[in-house]
Amino acid sequence: MDGLGRRLRASLRLKRGRWGPPQENLGEVVKEPERALEHCLPNFAGGQHFFEYLLVVSLKRKHSGEDYEPRIIYQFPKRENLLRGQQEEEDRLLGAIPLFCFPDGNERAPLTECPRETFSFVLTNVDGSRKIGYCRRLLPDGHGPRLPRVYCIISCIGCFGLFSKILDEVEKRHQISMAIIYPFMQGLREAAFPAPGKTVTLKSFIPDSGTEFISLTRPLDSHLEHVDFRSLMRCLSFEQILQIFASAVLERRIIFLAEGLSTLSQCIHATAALLYPFSWAHTYIPVVPESLLGTVCCPTPFMVGVQMRFRQEVLDSPMEEVLLVNLCEGTFLMSVGDEKDILPPKLQDDILESLSQGIKESQTSEQINEHVSRPFVQFFVKTVGHYASYIKREANGQGRFQERAFYKALTSKANRRFVKKFVKTQLFSLFIQEAEKSKNPPADYFQKKIREYEEQKKQKKPKEKTVK
């Protein structure tokens, strides 16, 4: 294991200017906290560039001639006249991407059929900045056996639904000619990323079809625009989702197994989104490349997705306190055993009751996301929503969190027992550190729900009777 550990640390440690999978430095304190996905990425109000690169990655034979390795065969835009440091950073970034476009290894053969898959990955730099890779894998047009190809858009913006639509447009143009992808992506690159609830319209010419107008709209509520809960609900029961949430809240090791890259990617993003307003700050790899399977041996918390073909390798790995989730069969292959007892019973019942109220077929993905997310946000409102009242400000404006008084303010013993554990997590610590720095709470969805809850409590208090 020593050799494996050295190779793993060498692969994942984020040195200055080096890109890799989101990962805390193993065994070390993270100086620059990492955040998971959109609610941890910058909150884009709009006006940013849509993307940095469009890449096409294909499999090419190795020099040995025995198997294949992924390589970039198309890049837009081509960067020129970069400074030496910028060129080195770009080379490292572009060198890491192919591995995540084909995470299922090099033992491939040309195919006549291949399922079309949409998935994503996240790369993190040492300064905490993140880039997301939005991928569409498919077989190129042609006859006979062919090797699959991946279209990958690299962006620092978390908005999966919107980028999936962009990949649809790229794929449509690829079926005609690679040449007409360029003007579409150039127009997209020149357009400003829309603010929440706003639309940007692009004009694009397609041979034999004429000029098309493509509308790209961001959801009004941007805290869930990076996720789609439907895959998670198709694979697991509400009770199982609640147990996974409980394990994540205590920052345990969680592994998801599935056949498809899309399923893995969507389910792990959905799980991380349930933690809002908190952010998973540990190892986070939606689809683990074959060469990084040693990640599951790490002693630190992680949330990773592994393809089912590597199931036996995972089961044979020495692991402790792991929740191993089989998304194909909707079962837990390994668990700690106390997952049903982590959260306060009354609040568990509240979440399940809210989730079981039903989702209609006619609901949009945004409405489904709101339906699933709401009870989990409400859970945090009820347990830690009073945090701002226990940050005492010094003369210089710096806040100091009063931890003991904070959890003792809870009247429910079950809630208090849970919160005493939760305040020791990095999830909570990073959140409170940000709150201590800011004199005013952010005007976000969580604060809105806290205010609504406080108003409801005031209205429920019985009015004092006046004795005449």
Coordinates of C-alpha atoms in Angstrom, one line a residue:
M1 CA 0.0 0.0 0.0
D2 CA 2.9 2.4 0.5
G3 CA 3.7 2.4 -3.2
L4 CA 0.0 2.9 -4.0
G5 CA -0.2 5.7 -1.5
R6 CA 2.8 7.5 -2.9
R7 CA 1.4 7.3 -6.5
L8 CA -2.0 8.4 -5.4
R9 CA -0.7 11.5 -3.5
A10 CA 1.5 12.3 -6.4
S11 CA -1.5 12.2 -8.8
L12 CA -3.9 14.1 -6.6
R13 CA -1.9 16.7 -4.6
L14 CA -2.6 20.2 -5.9
K15 CA 0.7 21.9 -6.3
R16 CA 1.0 25.5 -7.3
G17 CA -0.3 26.0 -10.8
R18 CA -1.4 22.3 -11.1
W19 CA -4.8 21.1 -11.9
G20 CA -6.3 17.9 -10.6
P21 CA -9.6 16.4 -9.2
P22 CA -11.1 18.3 -6.3
Q23 CA -9.1 17.0 -3.4
E24 CA -7.9 18.2 0.0
N25 CA -4.2 17.7 0.6
L26 CA -4.1 14.2 2.1
G27 CA -3.3 14.3 5.8
E28 CA -2.9 18.0 5.8
V29 CA -4.9 21.0 6.7
V30 CA -6.5 22.7 3.7
K31 CA -5.3 26.3 3.7
E32 CA -7.6 27.3 0.8
P33 CA -10.9 25.6 1.5
E34 CA -12.4 23.9 -1.5
R35 CA -16.1 24.0 -2.2
A36 CA -18.3 21.5 -4.1
L37 CA -20.0 22.7 -7.3
E38 CA -22.2 25.7 -7.9
H39 CA -23.0 26.7 -4.3
C40 CA -19.3 26.6 -3.6
L41 CA -18.2 28.2 -6.9
P42 CA -18.5 31.9 -7.3
N43 CA -22.2 33.0 -7.4
F44 CA -22.3 34.3 -11.0
A45 CA -24.7 37.2 -11.3
G46 CA -24.1 37.3 -15.0
G47 CA -21.8 38.9 -17.5
Q48 CA -19.1 36.3 -17.3
H49 CA -17.8 34.3 -20.4
F50 CA -19.7 31.1 -21.0
F51 CA -16.7 28.9 -21.3
E52 CA -12.9 28.7 -21.7
Y53 CA -12.4 25.8 -24.1
L54 CA -14.3 23.5 -26.3
L55 CA -12.3 20.3 -26.7
V56 CA -12.8 17.1 -28.7
V57 CA -11.1 14.1 -27.1
S58 CA -10.7 10.8 -28.9
L59 CA -8.9 7.5 -28.3
K60 CA -5.7 6.9 -30.1
R61 CA -3.5 3.8 -30.2
K62 CA -0.5 3.9 -27.8
H63 CA 3.0 3.6 -29.4
S64 CA 3.0 0.0 -28.1
G65 CA 0.0 -0.6 -30.3
E66 CA -1.8 -2.8 -27.7
D67 CA -4.4 -0.4 -26.4
Y68 CA -5.6 3.2 -26.5
E69 CA -5.1 6.4 -24.7
P70 CA -7.3 9.6 -24.8
R71 CA -6.0 12.6 -26.6
I72 CA -7.3 16.0 -27.5
I73 CA -7.9 16.2 -31.3
Y74 CA -9.6 19.6 -31.5
Q75 CA -9.3 22.7 -29.3
F76 CA -11.2 26.0 -29.5
P77 CA -9.9 28.6 -28.9
K78 CA -6.2 28.1 -29.5
R79 CA -4.3 30.3 -27.1
E80 CA -1.3 32.1 -28.5
N81 CA 1.3 34.5 -27.1
L82 CA 0.9 33.2 -23.5
L83 CA 3.5 34.0 -20.9
R84 CA 5.6 31.1 -19.8
G85 CA 3.7 30.6 -16.5
Q86 CA 0.4 30.8 -18.3
Q87 CA 1.5 28.3 -21.0
E88 CA 2.7 25.8 -18.3
E89 CA -0.7 26.1 -16.5
E90 CA -2.6 25.6 -19.7
D91 CA -0.5 22.5 -20.6
R92 CA -1.2 21.0 -17.2
L93 CA -4.9 21.7 -17.5
L94 CA -5.2 20.3 -21.0
G95 CA -3.0 17.3 -20.0
A96 CA -5.4 16.3 -17.1
I97 CA -8.7 16.6 -19.1
P98 CA -8.5 13.5 -21.4
L99 CA -8.2 11.2 -18.4
F100 CA -11.6 12.4 -17.1
C101 CA -13.2 12.3 -20.5
F102 CA -12.5 8.6 -20.6
P103 CA -12.5 7.5 -17.0
D104 CA -13.3 3.9 -17.8
G105 CA -9.7 3.0 -18.9
N106 CA -7.9 2.3 -22.1
E107 CA -9.0 -1.3 -22.8
R108 CA -11.4 -0.3 -25.6
A109 CA -12.1 -1.6 -29.0
P110 CA -13.9 0.1 -31.9
L111 CA -17.7 -0.2 -31.6
T112 CA -20.7 -0.1 -33.9
E113 CA -23.0 1.0 -31.1
C114 CA -22.3 3.2 -28.1
P115 CA -24.8 4.8 -25.7
R116 CA -24.8 8.6 -25.8
E117 CA -23.8 9.9 -22.4
T118 CA -23.7 13.3 -20.8
F119 CA -21.6 13.7 -17.6
S120 CA -19.2 16.1 -15.9
F121 CA -16.1 16.4 -13.8
V122 CA -14.5 19.1 -11.7
L123 CA -10.8 20.2 -11.6
T124 CA -9.5 22.2 -8.7
N125 CA -6.4 24.5 -8.5
V126 CA -4.3 25.1 -5.4
D127 CA -6.0 28.5 -4.9
G128 CA -9.4 26.9 -4.7
S129 CA -10.5 28.0 -8.2
R130 CA -12.5 25.3 -10.1
K131 CA -13.2 24.4 -13.6
I132 CA -16.0 22.1 -14.7
G133 CA -15.8 19.8 -17.6
Y134 CA -19.2 19.3 -19.3
C135 CA -19.0 16.2 -21.5
R136 CA -21.0 14.5 -24.2
R137 CA -19.7 11.0 -25.3
L138 CA -20.9 9.4 -28.6
L139 CA -19.9 7.6 -31.7
P140 CA -18.9 9.8 -34.6
D141 CA -20.9 9.4 -37.8
G142 CA -19.8 6.6 -40.1
H143 CA -20.1 2.9 -41.0
G144 CA -18.5 -0.1 -39.3
P145 CA -16.7 -0.2 -35.9
R146 CA -15.6 3.2 -34.6
L147 CA -14.0 4.7 -31.5
P148 CA -16.2 6.9 -29.3
R149 CA -15.5 10.7 -29.1
V150 CA -16.1 13.2 -26.3
Y151 CA -17.1 16.8 -26.7
C152 CA -15.9 18.6 -23.6
I153 CA -16.7 22.3 -22.6
I154 CA -14.5 23.7 -19.9
S155 CA -16.1 26.5 -17.8
C156 CA -15.8 27.9 -14.3
I157 CA -19.6 28.2 -14.2
G158 CA -21.9 25.6 -12.7
C159 CA -25.1 25.3 -14.7
F160 CA -25.5 21.8 -16.0
G161 CA -28.9 22.2 -17.7
L162 CA -27.7 25.1 -19.8
F163 CA -24.5 23.5 -20.8
S164 CA -26.3 20.3 -21.7
K165 CA -28.4 22.3 -24.2
I166 CA -25.1 23.8 -25.6
L167 CA -23.7 20.3 -26.1
D168 CA -27.0 19.4 -28.0
E169 CA -26.2 22.2 -30.4
V170 CA -22.6 21.2 -30.7
E171 CA -23.6 17.6 -31.4
K172 CA -26.2 18.7 -34.0
R173 CA -23.5 20.7 -35.9
H174 CA -20.9 17.9 -35.7
Q175 CA -23.3 15.6 -37.6
I176 CA -23.1 18.1 -40.5
S177 CA -19.5 19.4 -40.3
M178 CA -16.9 20.3 -37.7
A179 CA -16.5 23.5 -39.6
I180 CA -19.8 24.9 -38.5
I181 CA -19.1 24.3 -34.8
Y182 CA -16.6 27.1 -34.8
P183 CA -18.9 30.0 -35.6
F184 CA -21.5 28.8 -33.1
M185 CA -18.9 28.5 -30.3
Q186 CA -17.4 31.9 -31.3
G187 CA -20.8 33.5 -31.0
L188 CA -21.3 31.8 -27.6
R189 CA -17.9 33.0 -26.4
E190 CA -18.7 36.6 -27.3
A191 CA -22.0 36.5 -25.5
A192 CA -22.3 37.4 -21.8
F193 CA -23.5 34.7 -19.4
P194 CA -27.0 35.7 -18.4
A195 CA -28.1 36.7 -14.9
P196 CA -30.5 34.3 -13.0
G197 CA -33.9 34.3 -14.8
K198 CA -32.5 36.0 -17.9
T199 CA -32.1 34.7 -21.4
V200 CA -29.3 35.2 -24.0
T201 CA -30.2 34.5 -27.7
L202 CA -27.6 33.4 -30.2
K203 CA -28.0 33.6 -34.0
S204 CA -26.4 30.7 -35.9
F205 CA -26.5 29.6 -39.5
I206 CA -26.8 25.9 -40.4
P207 CA -26.5 24.8 -44.1
D208 CA -29.8 23.6 -45.5
S209 CA -31.7 24.9 -42.5
G210 CA -30.9 28.6 -42.6
T211 CA -30.5 31.0 -39.7
E212 CA -31.5 29.6 -36.3
F213 CA -32.1 31.6 -33.0
I214 CA -31.0 29.6 -29.9
S215 CA -32.3 30.8 -26.5
L216 CA -30.3 29.9 -23.4
T217 CA -32.1 30.7 -20.1
R218 CA -30.8 30.5 -16.5
P219 CA -33.3 29.4 -13.8
L220 CA -34.4 32.2 -11.6
D221 CA -33.3 30.3 -8.5
S222 CA -29.7 29.7 -9.3
H223 CA -28.7 27.7 -6.2
L224 CA -30.0 24.5 -7.9
E225 CA -29.2 25.2 -11.5
H226 CA -26.2 22.8 -11.4
V227 CA -28.2 19.7 -10.5
D228 CA -31.0 17.3 -11.5
F229 CA -32.5 15.2 -8.7
R230 CA -34.4 12.8 -11.0
S231 CA -31.6 10.2 -11.5
L232 CA -31.1 10.0 -7.7
M233 CA -34.8 9.4 -7.1
R234 CA -35.0 6.8 -9.9
C235 CA -32.2 4.8 -8.3
L236 CA -33.0 5.1 -4.6
S237 CA -35.9 5.3 -2.2
F238 CA -36.4 8.5 -0.1
E239 CA -35.3 6.6 3.0
Q240 CA -32.0 5.6 1.3
I241 CA -31.4 9.2 0.1
L242 CA -32.0 10.4 3.7
Q243 CA -29.3 7.9 5.0
I244 CA -26.8 9.1 2.3
F245 CA -27.6 12.7 3.3
A246 CA -26.9 11.8 7.0
S247 CA -23.6 10.2 6.1
A248 CA -22.6 13.2 4.1
V249 CA -23.5 15.6 6.9
L250 CA -21.0 13.8 9.2
E251 CA -18.4 13.8 6.4
R252 CA -18.1 10.1 6.0
R253 CA -16.7 8.2 3.0
I254 CA -19.3 7.6 0.3
I255 CA -18.9 5.5 -2.9
F256 CA -21.5 5.3 -5.6
L257 CA -21.5 2.4 -8.1
A258 CA -23.3 2.6 -11.5
E259 CA -22.9 1.4 -15.1
G260 CA -23.4 4.7 -16.8
L261 CA -21.3 7.9 -16.5
S262 CA -24.4 10.0 -16.7
T263 CA -26.0 8.3 -13.7
L264 CA -22.9 8.5 -11.6
S265 CA -22.3 12.2 -12.4
Q266 CA -25.9 13.2 -11.8
C267 CA -26.4 11.3 -8.6
I268 CA -23.2 12.5 -6.9
H269 CA -23.9 16.1 -7.9
A270 CA -27.4 15.7 -6.5
T271 CA -26.0 14.3 -3.2
A272 CA -23.6 17.3 -2.8
A273 CA -26.5 19.7 -3.6
L274 CA -28.6 18.3 -0.6
L275 CA -26.0 19.8 1.7
Y276 CA -26.8 23.4 0.7
P277 CA -26.0 25.9 2.2
F278 CA -23.0 23.9 3.3
S279 CA -20.3 22.7 0.9
W280 CA -18.5 19.4 0.7
A281 CA -14.8 20.3 1.2
H282 CA -13.1 16.9 0.8
T283 CA -12.3 14.6 -2.1
Y284 CA -15.0 14.9 -4.7
I285 CA -14.8 12.9 -7.9
P286 CA -18.1 12.3 -9.8
V287 CA -16.5 9.6 -12.0
V288 CA -13.1 8.2 -10.7
P289 CA -10.7 7.3 -13.6
E290 CA -9.4 3.7 -13.5
S291 CA -5.9 4.9 -12.7
L292 CA -7.2 6.7 -9.5
L293 CA -9.2 3.9 -8.0
G294 CA -6.8 3.9 -5.1
T295 CA -8.8 6.9 -3.9
V296 CA -11.2 4.5 -2.1
C297 CA -8.3 3.6 0.2
C298 CA -7.9 7.1 1.5
P299 CA -8.4 7.6 5.3
T300 CA -10.0 11.0 4.7
P301 CA -13.6 11.7 3.8
F302 CA -14.6 11.4 0.2
M303 CA -17.6 11.3 -2.1
V304 CA -16.8 9.5 -5.4
G305 CA -18.4 7.7 -8.2
V306 CA -17.1 4.4 -9.6
Q307 CA -18.3 2.5 -12.7
M308 CA -19.8 -0.9 -11.9
R309 CA -17.1 -2.7 -14.0
F310 CA -14.7 -1.9 -11.1
R311 CA -17.0 -3.1 -8.4
Q312 CA -14.8 -6.0 -7.4
E313 CA -11.7 -3.8 -7.1
V314 CA -13.6 -1.5 -4.8
L315 CA -14.9 -4.4 -2.7
D316 CA -11.4 -5.9 -2.4
S317 CA -10.0 -2.5 -1.2
P318 CA -9.3 -2.1 2.5
M319 CA -12.0 0.3 3.7
E320 CA -13.5 1.3 7.0
E321 CA -16.7 3.3 7.7
V322 CA -17.7 3.5 4.1
L323 CA -21.2 3.8 2.7
L324 CA -21.1 1.8 -0.7
V325 CA -24.2 2.6 -2.8
N326 CA -25.2 0.4 -5.7
L327 CA -27.3 2.7 -7.9
C328 CA -28.1 -0.1 -10.4
E329 CA -29.9 -2.3 -7.8
G330 CA -30.9 0.4 -5.3
T331 CA -29.0 -1.2 -2.4
F332 CA -26.2 -0.5 0.1
L333 CA -23.4 -3.0 -0.3
M334 CA -21.5 -1.7 2.7
S335 CA -22.6 0.7 5.5
V336 CA -21.6 1.7 9.0
G337 CA -24.9 0.6 10.4
D338 CA -26.0 3.7 12.3
E339 CA -27.1 5.8 9.3
K340 CA -30.8 5.7 10.4
D341 CA -29.8 7.1 13.8
I342 CA -27.6 10.1 12.8
L343 CA -30.4 12.7 12.3
P344 CA -33.0 13.6 14.9
P345 CA -36.1 11.3 14.5
K346 CA -38.7 14.0 14.3
L347 CA -36.8 15.9 11.6
Q348 CA -36.2 12.7 9.7
D349 CA -40.0 12.2 9.7
D350 CA -40.5 15.8 8.5
I351 CA -38.2 15.3 5.5
L352 CA -39.8 12.0 4.5
E353 CA -43.3 13.4 4.8
S354 CA -42.4 16.3 2.6
L355 CA -40.7 14.2 0.0
S356 CA -43.6 11.7 -0.1
Q357 CA -46.2 14.3 -1.0
G358 CA -45.6 13.3 -4.6
I359 CA -44.1 14.6 -7.8
K360 CA -46.3 15.1 -10.8
E361 CA -45.3 14.0 -14.3
S362 CA -46.0 17.5 -15.6
Q363 CA -43.5 19.2 -13.2
T364 CA -40.4 20.8 -14.7
S365 CA -37.0 19.8 -13.6
E366 CA -36.7 23.1 -11.7
Q367 CA -40.0 22.3 -9.8
I368 CA -38.8 18.8 -9.0
N369 CA -35.4 20.2 -7.8
E370 CA -37.3 22.7 -5.5
H371 CA -39.6 19.9 -4.2
V372 CA -36.6 17.6 -3.2
S373 CA -34.3 20.3 -1.9
R374 CA -36.8 22.2 0.2
P375 CA -37.1 19.7 3.1
F376 CA -33.3 19.4 3.4
V377 CA -32.9 23.2 3.5
Q378 CA -35.6 23.3 6.1
F379 CA -33.7 20.7 8.2
F380 CA -30.7 23.0 8.4
V381 CA -33.0 26.0 9.1
K382 CA -34.4 24.2 12.1
T383 CA -31.1 22.9 13.4
V384 CA -28.6 25.7 12.7
G385 CA -30.6 28.6 11.3
H386 CA -30.1 30.6 14.5
Y387 CA -26.3 30.8 13.9
A388 CA -26.2 34.5 13.2
S389 CA -27.4 35.4 16.7
Y390 CA -24.4 33.6 18.2
I391 CA -21.7 35.5 16.3
K392 CA -20.4 38.2 18.6
R393 CA -18.7 41.2 16.9
E394 CA -15.6 42.8 18.2
A395 CA -14.7 46.5 17.8
N396 CA -12.9 45.8 14.5
G397 CA -15.9 44.0 13.1
Q398 CA -14.4 40.5 13.3
G399 CA -17.0 37.9 14.5
R400 CA -16.5 35.3 17.1
F401 CA -18.8 32.3 17.1
Q402 CA -20.2 31.2 20.5
E403 CA -20.4 27.5 19.9
R404 CA -21.5 26.3 23.3
A405 CA -24.3 28.9 23.6
F406 CA -25.3 28.1 20.1
Y407 CA -26.1 24.5 20.5
K408 CA -27.4 24.9 24.1
A409 CA -30.1 27.3 22.6
L410 CA -31.8 24.3 21.1
T411 CA -34.7 23.1 23.2
S412 CA -34.9 19.6 21.6
K413 CA -32.4 17.2 23.1
A414 CA -32.2 15.2 19.9
N415 CA -31.5 18.3 17.9
R416 CA -28.9 19.4 20.4
R417 CA -27.1 16.0 20.2
F418 CA -27.0 16.2 16.4
V419 CA -25.7 19.8 16.3
K420 CA -23.0 19.1 18.9
K421 CA -21.5 16.6 16.3
F422 CA -22.3 18.7 13.3
V423 CA -20.4 21.8 14.6
K424 CA -17.2 19.8 14.6
T425 CA -17.4 19.1 10.8
Q426 CA -15.5 21.0 8.2
L427 CA -18.9 21.6 6.5
F428 CA -20.0 23.8 9.4
S429 CA -16.6 25.2 10.2
L430 CA -16.1 26.7 6.7
F431 CA -19.6 28.1 6.7
I432 CA -19.1 29.8 10.1
Q433 CA -15.7 31.2 9.1
E434 CA -17.4 33.0 6.2
A435 CA -20.1 34.2 8.5
E436 CA -17.6 35.5 11.0
K437 CA -15.9 37.6 8.2
S438 CA -19.2 39.1 6.9
K439 CA -21.0 41.7 9.1
N440 CA -24.3 41.0 7.3
P441 CA -25.7 37.6 6.3
P442 CA -25.8 37.0 2.5
A443 CA -29.2 37.7 0.8
D444 CA -29.5 34.1 -0.4
Y445 CA -32.1 31.4 -0.5
F446 CA -31.0 30.0 2.9
Q447 CA -31.4 33.4 4.6
K448 CA -34.8 33.8 3.0
K449 CA -36.0 30.4 4.5
I450 CA -34.6 31.4 7.9
R451 CA -36.6 34.6 7.9
E452 CA -39.8 32.7 6.8
Y453 CA -39.3 30.2 9.6
E454 CA -38.8 32.9 12.2
E455 CA -42.0 34.6 11.0
Q456 CA -43.9 31.3 11.3
K457 CA -42.7 30.8 14.8
K458 CA -43.8 34.2 15.8
Q459 CA -47.3 33.6 14.4
K460 CA -47.7 30.3 16.2
K461 CA -47.0 31.8 19.6
P462 CA -50.3 32.1 21.4
K463 CA -51.3 35.7 22.1
E464 CA -51.2 36.7 25.7
K465 CA -54.6 37.1 27.1
T466 CA -55.3 40.5 28.6
V467 CA -56.8 40.3 32.0
K468 CA -59.3 43.0 32.5

